[in-house]
Short mmCIF file of C-alpha atoms in Angstrom, two decimals:
data_model
loop_
_atom_site.label_atom_id
_atom_site.label_comp_id
_atom_site.label_asym_id
_atom_site.label_seq_id
_atom_site.Cartn_x
_atom_site.Cartn_y
_atom_site.Cartn_z
CA MET A 1 21.86 40.64 28.96
CA THR A 2 18.92 39.21 31.39
CA PRO A 3 20.33 35.93 32.34
CA GLY A 4 19.38 32.55 31.36
CA VAL A 5 17.81 33.43 28.10
CA GLY A 6 19.07 33.23 24.83
CA GLY A 7 19.40 31.01 21.52
CA HIS A 8 15.62 30.94 19.67
CA VAL A 9 13.41 29.20 17.92
CA ALA A 10 11.52 32.10 15.47
CA ARG A 11 8.70 32.11 13.50
CA ARG A 12 7.26 35.23 11.90
CA GLY A 13 6.43 38.30 13.73
CA ASP A 14 8.57 36.66 16.85
CA VAL A 15 11.15 34.98 18.46
CA VAL A 16 11.25 32.70 20.94
CA ARG A 17 14.39 32.06 22.66
CA MET A 18 15.67 29.31 25.07
CA SER A 19 18.62 29.78 27.13
CA VAL A 20 21.92 28.17 26.21
CA GLU A 21 24.17 28.89 29.58
CA GLN A 22 21.18 26.50 31.78
CA PRO A 23 23.08 23.58 31.10
CA LEU A 24 25.64 24.97 32.81
CA TRP A 25 23.78 25.76 36.12
CA ARG A 26 21.98 22.24 35.57
CA ALA A 27 25.67 20.58 35.76
CA LEU A 28 26.80 22.62 38.68
CA THR A 29 23.78 21.67 40.68
CA ALA A 30 24.95 17.95 40.08
CA TYR A 31 28.58 19.07 40.44
CA ARG A 32 27.63 20.30 44.49
CA LEU A 33 25.97 17.54 44.90
CA LEU A 34 28.40 14.99 44.06
CA THR A 35 31.10 17.12 45.72
CA MET A 36 29.09 17.33 49.16
CA VAL A 37 28.70 13.43 49.39
CA TYR A 38 32.51 13.11 48.38
CA ALA A 39 33.35 15.34 51.09
CA VAL A 40 31.56 13.01 53.85
CA LEU A 41 33.08 10.19 52.60
CA ILE A 42 36.06 11.64 52.77
CA PHE A 43 35.37 12.31 56.81
CA ALA A 44 33.61 9.19 57.36
CA PHE A 45 36.43 6.93 56.15
CA GLY A 46 39.32 9.06 57.68
CA ARG A 47 38.05 10.23 60.97
CA ASP A 48 39.87 8.68 62.84
CA LYS A 49 42.89 11.00 61.73
CA PHE A 50 41.30 13.98 63.26
CA GLU A 51 42.00 15.82 66.69
CA ARG A 52 38.42 17.22 66.70
CA PRO A 53 36.33 15.28 64.79
CA TRP A 54 33.09 16.64 66.36
CA LEU A 55 34.02 20.03 64.90
CA ALA A 56 34.40 18.59 61.47
CA ALA A 57 31.27 16.87 61.63
CA GLY A 58 29.23 20.13 62.70
CA PHE A 59 30.91 21.46 59.60
CA LEU A 60 30.04 19.28 57.51
CA ALA A 61 26.33 18.98 58.52
CA LEU A 62 26.16 22.35 57.87
CA LEU A 63 27.61 21.88 54.64
CA VAL A 64 25.46 18.99 53.76
CA VAL A 65 21.83 21.20 54.63
CA TRP A 66 23.14 24.33 53.37
CA THR A 67 23.91 22.35 49.90
CA VAL A 68 20.69 20.82 50.00
CA VAL A 69 18.46 23.74 50.89
CA THR A 70 20.34 26.41 48.40
CA LEU A 71 19.84 23.71 45.04
CA PRO A 72 17.32 25.97 44.20
CA LYS A 73 19.67 29.30 44.06
CA VAL A 74 21.93 27.53 41.77
CA ALA A 75 18.94 26.43 39.47
CA ASN A 76 19.22 29.53 37.43
CA ALA A 77 20.99 33.13 36.79
CA VAL A 78 18.07 34.79 38.30
CA SER A 79 17.89 32.54 41.50
CA CYS A 80 21.55 32.74 42.00
CA THR A 81 22.07 35.90 43.78
CA LYS A 82 25.21 38.14 45.14
CA ARG A 83 24.07 37.41 48.53
CA PHE A 84 23.93 33.58 47.79
CA LEU A 85 27.11 33.48 46.20
CA GLY A 86 28.80 35.36 49.00
CA VAL A 87 27.45 33.40 51.70
CA ASP A 88 28.23 30.03 49.86
CA LEU A 89 32.23 30.95 48.93
CA THR A 90 31.88 32.42 53.08
CA ILE A 91 31.46 28.88 53.95
CA ALA A 92 33.71 27.37 51.73
CA LEU A 93 36.25 29.54 52.84
CA VAL A 94 35.91 29.02 56.57
CA GLY A 95 36.04 24.81 55.71
CA ILE A 96 39.63 25.79 54.44
CA LEU A 97 40.63 27.61 57.35
CA LEU A 98 39.06 25.37 59.93
CA THR A 99 41.05 22.18 58.01
CA PRO A 100 44.16 22.80 60.25
CA VAL A 101 42.29 23.32 63.68
CA VAL A 102 40.25 20.51 63.30
CA ASP A 103 43.34 18.25 61.45
CA VAL A 104 46.81 19.49 62.70
CA GLN A 105 48.53 17.50 60.16
CA ALA A 106 47.07 19.27 57.52
CA ARG A 107 49.10 21.96 57.93
CA TYR A 108 52.44 20.18 57.12
CA MET A 109 51.14 17.81 54.58
CA ASP A 110 48.93 17.73 51.82
CA GLY A 111 45.79 16.16 52.72
CA PRO A 112 42.32 17.53 51.41
CA THR A 113 40.43 20.39 53.18
CA LEU A 114 36.97 20.03 55.25
CA PRO A 115 35.19 21.13 51.29
CA THR A 116 37.43 19.41 49.56
CA ILE A 117 36.33 19.90 45.80
CA TRP A 118 32.75 21.22 47.03
CA THR A 119 34.96 24.73 47.11
CA ALA A 120 35.58 24.33 43.22
CA GLY A 121 31.65 24.76 43.17
CA SER A 122 31.46 28.13 44.80
CA VAL A 123 33.81 29.77 42.43
CA LEU A 124 32.38 28.21 39.56
CA ALA A 125 28.76 29.93 40.31
CA PHE A 126 30.57 32.80 40.66
CA ALA A 127 31.73 32.36 37.00
CA VAL A 128 28.64 31.23 35.40
CA LYS A 129 26.81 34.01 37.22
CA GLY A 130 29.05 36.95 36.36
CA GLY A 131 31.83 35.90 33.91
CA TRP A 132 35.78 35.91 34.20
CA ARG A 133 36.22 38.84 36.86
CA TRP A 134 33.80 37.43 38.90
CA ALA A 135 35.97 33.79 38.79
CA ALA A 136 39.15 35.40 39.24
CA PHE A 137 37.91 37.55 42.61
CA ALA A 138 36.48 34.60 44.07
CA SER A 139 39.41 32.15 43.09
CA SER A 140 41.83 34.32 44.06
CA LEU A 141 40.10 34.23 47.88
CA VAL A 142 40.44 30.40 47.86
CA ALA A 143 43.92 30.70 46.83
CA VAL A 144 44.53 33.05 49.80
CA ALA A 145 42.56 30.79 51.71
CA ASN A 146 44.55 27.53 51.09
CA LEU A 147 47.96 29.19 51.28
CA VAL A 148 46.73 30.70 55.15
CA GLY A 149 45.78 27.56 56.10
CA ARG A 150 48.87 25.22 54.67
CA GLY A 151 51.34 27.80 56.16
CA THR A 152 53.56 26.58 54.11
CA PRO A 153 52.02 25.30 50.64
CA SER A 154 53.77 22.71 49.16
CA ARG A 155 54.91 22.60 45.68
CA ASP A 156 51.01 20.26 44.96
CA THR A 157 49.04 23.11 46.81
CA LEU A 158 50.03 25.39 44.58
CA HIS A 159 49.66 23.48 41.54
CA ASN A 160 45.96 22.86 42.73
CA VAL A 161 45.44 26.81 43.85
CA LEU A 162 46.83 27.49 40.11
CA LEU A 163 44.34 25.00 38.76
CA VAL A 164 41.43 26.14 39.96
CA TRP A 165 42.12 30.21 39.63
CA VAL A 166 43.18 29.17 35.76
CA ALA A 167 40.18 26.64 35.40
CA SER A 168 37.52 29.18 37.05
CA ILE A 169 38.39 32.10 34.83
CA ALA A 170 38.37 30.06 31.46
CA ILE A 171 35.20 28.88 32.51
CA GLY A 172 33.95 32.62 33.37
CA TYR A 173 35.37 33.65 29.88
CA ILE A 174 33.47 31.27 27.98
CA VAL A 175 30.05 32.43 29.70
CA GLU A 176 30.92 35.75 28.30
CA VAL A 177 31.34 34.85 24.98
CA ALA A 178 28.31 32.43 25.15
CA ARG A 179 26.25 35.56 26.20
CA ALA A 180 27.50 37.80 23.75
CA SER A 181 27.08 35.02 20.71
CA GLU A 182 23.36 34.91 22.31
CA ARG A 183 22.80 38.54 22.18
CA THR A 184 24.19 38.44 18.52
CA LEU A 185 21.79 35.53 17.61
CA ALA A 186 18.78 36.98 18.80
CA ARG A 187 19.28 40.17 17.06
CA ALA A 188 20.13 38.59 14.34
CA LEU A 189 16.73 36.60 14.60
CA GLU A 190 14.65 39.77 15.29
CA ILE A 191 15.99 41.18 12.35
CA GLU A 192 14.88 38.22 9.66
CA ALA A 193 11.67 38.23 11.67
CA ALA A 194 10.82 42.12 10.74
CA THR A 195 12.55 41.92 7.40
CA ARG A 196 10.13 38.77 6.66
CA GLU A 197 7.18 40.95 8.08
CA ARG A 198 8.31 43.93 6.02
CA GLU A 199 8.34 42.13 2.72
CA ARG A 200 4.66 40.81 3.45
CA LEU A 201 3.61 44.43 4.00
CA ALA A 202 5.63 45.38 0.58
CA ARG A 203 3.40 42.66 -1.02
CA ASP A 204 0.19 44.04 0.29
CA ILE A 205 1.19 47.33 -0.47
CA HIS A 206 2.42 46.55 -3.80
CA ASP A 207 -0.52 44.71 -4.61
CA SER A 208 -3.20 47.24 -3.12
CA VAL A 209 -2.29 50.78 -2.91
CA LEU A 210 0.17 50.59 -5.14
CA GLN A 211 -2.01 49.66 -8.31
CA VAL A 212 -5.10 51.52 -7.21
CA LEU A 213 -2.78 55.07 -7.48
CA ALA A 214 -1.15 53.60 -10.76
CA MET A 215 -5.11 52.68 -11.80
CA VAL A 216 -6.14 56.07 -10.75
CA GLN A 217 -3.38 58.13 -12.60
CA ARG A 218 -4.08 56.13 -15.98
CA ARG A 219 -8.12 56.99 -15.84
CA GLY A 220 -7.51 60.90 -14.61
CA THR A 221 -5.09 61.11 -17.24
CA ALA A 222 -7.49 59.78 -19.73
CA LEU A 223 -10.57 61.61 -18.57
CA GLY A 224 -8.44 65.03 -18.31
CA GLY A 225 -9.57 68.19 -16.61
CA GLU A 226 -9.85 67.98 -13.04
CA ALA A 227 -9.54 64.22 -13.15
CA ALA A 228 -5.75 64.80 -14.66
CA GLU A 229 -4.93 66.69 -11.82
CA LEU A 230 -6.11 63.90 -9.57
CA GLY A 231 -4.54 61.41 -11.55
CA ARG A 232 -1.40 63.23 -11.57
CA MET A 233 -1.31 63.31 -6.95
CA ALA A 234 -1.98 60.08 -7.15
CA GLY A 235 1.16 58.99 -9.85
CA GLU A 236 3.48 61.69 -7.55
CA GLN A 237 2.14 59.22 -4.33
CA GLU A 238 3.05 56.38 -6.08
CA ILE A 239 6.67 57.05 -7.17
CA ALA A 240 6.98 58.33 -3.25
CA LEU A 241 5.52 54.59 -1.87
CA ARG A 242 7.70 52.93 -4.46
CA THR A 243 10.57 54.46 -3.65
CA LEU A 244 10.15 53.54 0.21
CA VAL A 245 9.33 50.13 -1.22
CA SER A 246 12.57 49.55 -2.64
CA SER A 247 14.12 51.14 0.13
CA GLY A 248 13.45 48.43 2.08
CA LEU A 249 11.90 50.48 4.46
CA VAL A 250 8.27 48.71 3.73
CA PRO A 251 8.13 45.62 1.78
CA THR A 252 4.93 43.36 -1.54
CA SER A 253 0.58 41.51 -4.62
CA ARG A 254 -2.59 40.55 -4.37
CA THR A 255 -4.89 38.82 -7.11
CA SER A 256 -7.66 40.23 -9.29
CA ARG A 257 -11.08 39.44 -9.18
CA ASP A 258 -11.10 38.47 -12.49
CA GLY A 259 -9.54 38.00 -15.65
CA SER A 260 -11.00 41.30 -17.69
CA PRO A 261 -8.39 44.10 -18.25
CA GLY A 262 -8.45 47.04 -15.83
CA ALA A 263 -10.38 45.14 -13.14
CA VAL A 264 -10.26 46.13 -9.12
CA VAL A 265 -7.75 44.59 -7.39
CA GLY A 266 -8.66 42.79 -4.11
CA THR A 267 -6.55 40.39 -1.81
CA ALA A 268 -5.87 36.74 -1.69
CA ASP A 269 -7.87 37.18 1.94
CA ASP A 270 -10.98 37.85 -0.03
CA ALA A 271 -10.24 34.50 -1.82
CA PRO A 272 -13.06 32.35 -1.26
CA SER A 273 -12.77 29.89 1.43
CA LEU A 274 -13.15 25.85 1.97
CA GLU A 275 -15.60 25.26 5.08
CA GLY A 276 -15.57 21.78 6.83
CA GLU A 277 -18.24 19.58 7.07
CA ASP A 278 -20.01 21.18 10.02
CA GLY A 279 -20.21 24.43 8.34
CA ASP A 280 -17.03 25.94 10.44
CA ALA A 281 -14.91 28.60 8.68
CA PRO A 282 -11.26 26.32 7.97
CA ASP A 283 -8.38 26.66 10.53
CA GLU A 284 -4.59 26.82 9.88
CA ASP A 285 -4.51 22.92 10.48
CA ARG A 286 -7.47 21.96 7.79
CA ARG A 287 -6.55 22.47 3.89
CA TRP A 288 -7.46 24.64 1.50
CA ASP A 289 -8.42 23.76 -2.27
CA LEU A 290 -6.28 26.01 -4.54
CA ARG A 291 -8.38 25.61 -7.45
CA THR A 292 -11.49 27.12 -5.59
CA LEU A 293 -8.94 30.07 -4.89
CA LEU A 294 -7.49 30.26 -8.54
CA ALA A 295 -11.11 29.79 -10.23
CA PRO A 296 -12.14 34.12 -9.50
CA LEU A 297 -9.27 34.73 -11.89
CA SER A 298 -10.48 32.86 -14.87
CA GLY A 299 -12.64 34.91 -17.46
CA SER A 300 -12.81 36.04 -21.21
CA ALA A 301 -8.99 36.30 -21.23
CA VAL A 302 -7.56 34.22 -18.65
CA THR A 303 -8.09 30.15 -18.81
CA LEU A 304 -7.75 27.84 -16.03
CA ALA A 305 -6.90 24.56 -16.63
CA GLU A 306 -6.73 22.36 -13.61
CA PRO A 307 -6.62 18.78 -12.34
CA GLY A 308 -9.90 16.89 -11.72
CA ALA A 309 -9.11 16.09 -7.78
CA PRO A 310 -8.67 18.91 -5.00
CA VAL A 311 -5.39 20.56 -5.10
CA LEU A 312 -5.23 20.40 -1.58
CA LEU A 313 -2.48 22.71 0.55
CA PRO A 314 -1.86 24.53 3.89
CA PRO A 315 -4.38 27.51 4.17
CA ALA A 316 -1.23 30.12 4.21
CA ALA A 317 0.32 28.48 1.23
CA ALA A 318 -2.58 28.69 -1.03
CA ARG A 319 -3.14 32.03 -0.41
CA GLU A 320 0.56 33.06 -1.17
CA LEU A 321 0.40 31.29 -4.55
CA THR A 322 -3.06 31.95 -4.85
CA ALA A 323 -1.73 35.98 -4.65
CA ALA A 324 1.50 35.21 -6.69
CA VAL A 325 -0.42 34.11 -9.89
CA GLY A 326 -2.84 37.07 -9.41
CA ALA A 327 0.48 39.35 -9.18
CA ALA A 328 1.54 37.67 -12.62
CA LEU A 329 -1.62 38.10 -14.07
CA ASP A 330 -1.56 41.86 -13.11
CA ASN A 331 1.93 42.00 -14.98
CA VAL A 332 0.17 40.19 -18.01
CA ARG A 333 -2.72 43.15 -17.85
CA LYS A 334 -0.12 46.07 -17.68
CA HIS A 335 2.60 45.39 -19.90
CA ALA A 336 0.96 42.92 -22.81
CA GLY A 337 -2.17 45.01 -23.55
CA ASP A 338 -5.66 44.57 -23.13
CA GLY A 339 -5.70 41.98 -26.32
CA ALA A 340 -3.27 39.55 -24.46
CA ARG A 341 -4.70 36.15 -23.29
CA SER A 342 -3.71 34.36 -20.65
CA TRP A 343 -3.70 30.74 -19.54
CA ILE A 344 -3.05 29.06 -15.93
CA LEU A 345 -2.28 25.47 -15.98
CA VAL A 346 -2.49 23.52 -12.19
CA GLU A 347 -0.30 20.50 -11.51
CA ASP A 348 -0.31 18.77 -8.60
CA SER A 349 2.06 15.32 -7.28
CA PRO A 350 2.78 14.16 -4.25
CA ASP A 351 5.86 16.00 -4.07
CA GLU A 352 4.97 19.59 -5.36
CA VAL A 353 2.41 21.80 -6.41
CA ILE A 354 3.39 23.18 -10.30
CA VAL A 355 0.95 26.93 -11.56
CA THR A 356 2.29 27.66 -14.94
CA VAL A 357 0.94 31.46 -15.74
CA ARG A 358 1.48 31.87 -19.72
CA ASP A 359 0.23 34.76 -21.86
CA ASP A 360 0.69 35.87 -25.79
CA GLY A 361 1.91 38.83 -25.38
CA PRO A 362 5.05 40.79 -26.77
CA GLY A 363 7.30 39.42 -23.80
CA ILE A 364 9.84 40.97 -21.74
CA PRO A 365 12.88 42.85 -23.57
CA GLU A 366 15.91 41.64 -21.91
CA GLY A 367 17.46 43.68 -18.47
CA ARG A 368 14.13 45.09 -18.35
CA LEU A 369 13.22 43.42 -15.10
CA ALA A 370 16.81 44.91 -13.89
CA GLN A 371 15.58 48.14 -14.41
CA ALA A 372 12.16 47.85 -13.36
CA GLU A 373 13.62 46.49 -9.93
CA GLY A 374 16.13 49.48 -9.81
CA GLU A 375 12.89 51.61 -10.56
CA GLY A 376 11.08 50.61 -7.23
CA ARG A 377 8.67 48.48 -9.39
CA LEU A 378 9.21 44.89 -7.63
CA GLY A 379 6.04 42.94 -8.71
CA VAL A 380 8.16 40.29 -9.85
CA ALA A 381 11.00 40.29 -7.55
CA LEU A 382 8.53 40.57 -4.30
CA SER A 383 5.30 39.96 -5.14
CA ILE A 384 5.87 36.65 -7.11
CA ARG A 385 9.29 35.57 -6.50
CA GLY A 386 9.52 36.85 -2.47
CA ARG A 387 6.25 34.88 -1.98
CA LEU A 388 7.68 31.52 -3.39
CA ARG A 389 11.10 32.13 -1.71
CA GLU A 390 8.99 32.47 1.82
CA LEU A 391 7.32 28.78 0.68
CA GLY A 392 10.30 27.15 0.02
CA GLY A 393 9.46 27.05 -3.41
CA THR A 394 10.95 28.81 -6.63
CA ALA A 395 9.91 31.16 -9.61
CA GLU A 396 10.67 30.32 -12.80
CA LEU A 397 10.06 33.34 -15.57
CA ILE A 398 10.75 32.54 -19.17
CA SER A 399 10.13 35.49 -21.85
CA VAL A 400 11.21 35.50 -25.34
CA PRO A 401 10.53 38.98 -27.21
CA GLY A 402 7.27 38.84 -29.68
CA GLN A 403 6.51 34.91 -28.11
CA GLY A 404 4.98 36.16 -24.78
CA THR A 405 6.08 35.08 -20.89
CA GLU A 406 5.86 32.30 -18.85
CA VAL A 407 6.14 32.09 -15.36
CA GLU A 408 6.24 28.74 -13.54
CA LEU A 409 5.63 28.58 -9.47
CA LYS A 410 6.71 25.15 -7.84
CA VAL A 411 5.63 25.01 -4.54
CA PRO A 412 7.16 21.58 -2.76
CA ARG A 413 4.61 20.42 -0.24
CA GLY A 414 7.19 19.46 2.68
CA LYS A 415 8.27 22.90 2.78
CA ALA A 416 4.60 24.28 2.68
CA GLU A 417 3.69 22.00 4.96
CA ARG A 418 6.04 23.66 7.76
#
């Protein structure tokens, strides 16, 4: 995994990632600065006990310069190279081994080393960069340097060495787990985005290609002759394409141009758009009047009842809701017969927009929807419910055999805005 990336904010078609380990690097930067100041203060208040204070002062000057100059190196995992880690750890080890030289009593007493707890920052850099194995390597070298510098290590020395060793390995392990979680989450978001895109494509295929193929098959069979053969081939391609759609390789409905039976199928993108006062085409920040999009769907067999005031929705939500209504009307024309009538009722409230599509057809027999979905006919599953689900809304279908079918589409305004 490339260090410094992970986590995410996802939109359809792409995944934006944010680092979850970046706070660790920021904390490490602050730790190095604070412990550098601490090491200098320890020397300043206890310089009288050093046999070679000039040597200790020289090392601490080097430590201060190195810490300040290399702050960008611990800003992220990319900047923190292996060469930097090697030099950084070497400075810490030199400071530990130099301690008994500048302070002879330090060999026999449990006083602080020259770099003091700044050394832990070097070990933690190894842990955050490379995980627990790198942390184990760096902390082991620090442990050996402390044992050698002390000569005869005391119980407190052993305790401190063991504490640094265990803590650094634990942090390194946590970093590895976090990175694995990042990869899993990023992959899940990519799959979700791809699934949404497949469902959108499947709706388009269902509403355009599949319905055109079905129409060609019906007309060809009715005409006979060479047209019948063309209709048969169109029917075979429809079955093959439905199989792909239902298997999830591609995912699906568009609106009809008018309310008459057998109308040519169009797309929601063909619906009329609203222009602004300056005559420019509307952008995604403006609102479209749902009534204008639904108007082309009405006709001799379809009655549209709408509010007197504009029903404004974001363009994407208006298009998808119109496409769902078109899919419901397509189902009426295909399954209720040429003589069936439909009614579209639009209700607008501050919290949600409700569009109800009702027909006077024979209704849907019990279990027919599940059977159709199993056969790859996903008009209700994807073209209607799938669209409303993406908008954060719901689609309820009520059908009584012999009494027609009613489809109620609800779109919450808050979710549609997002």
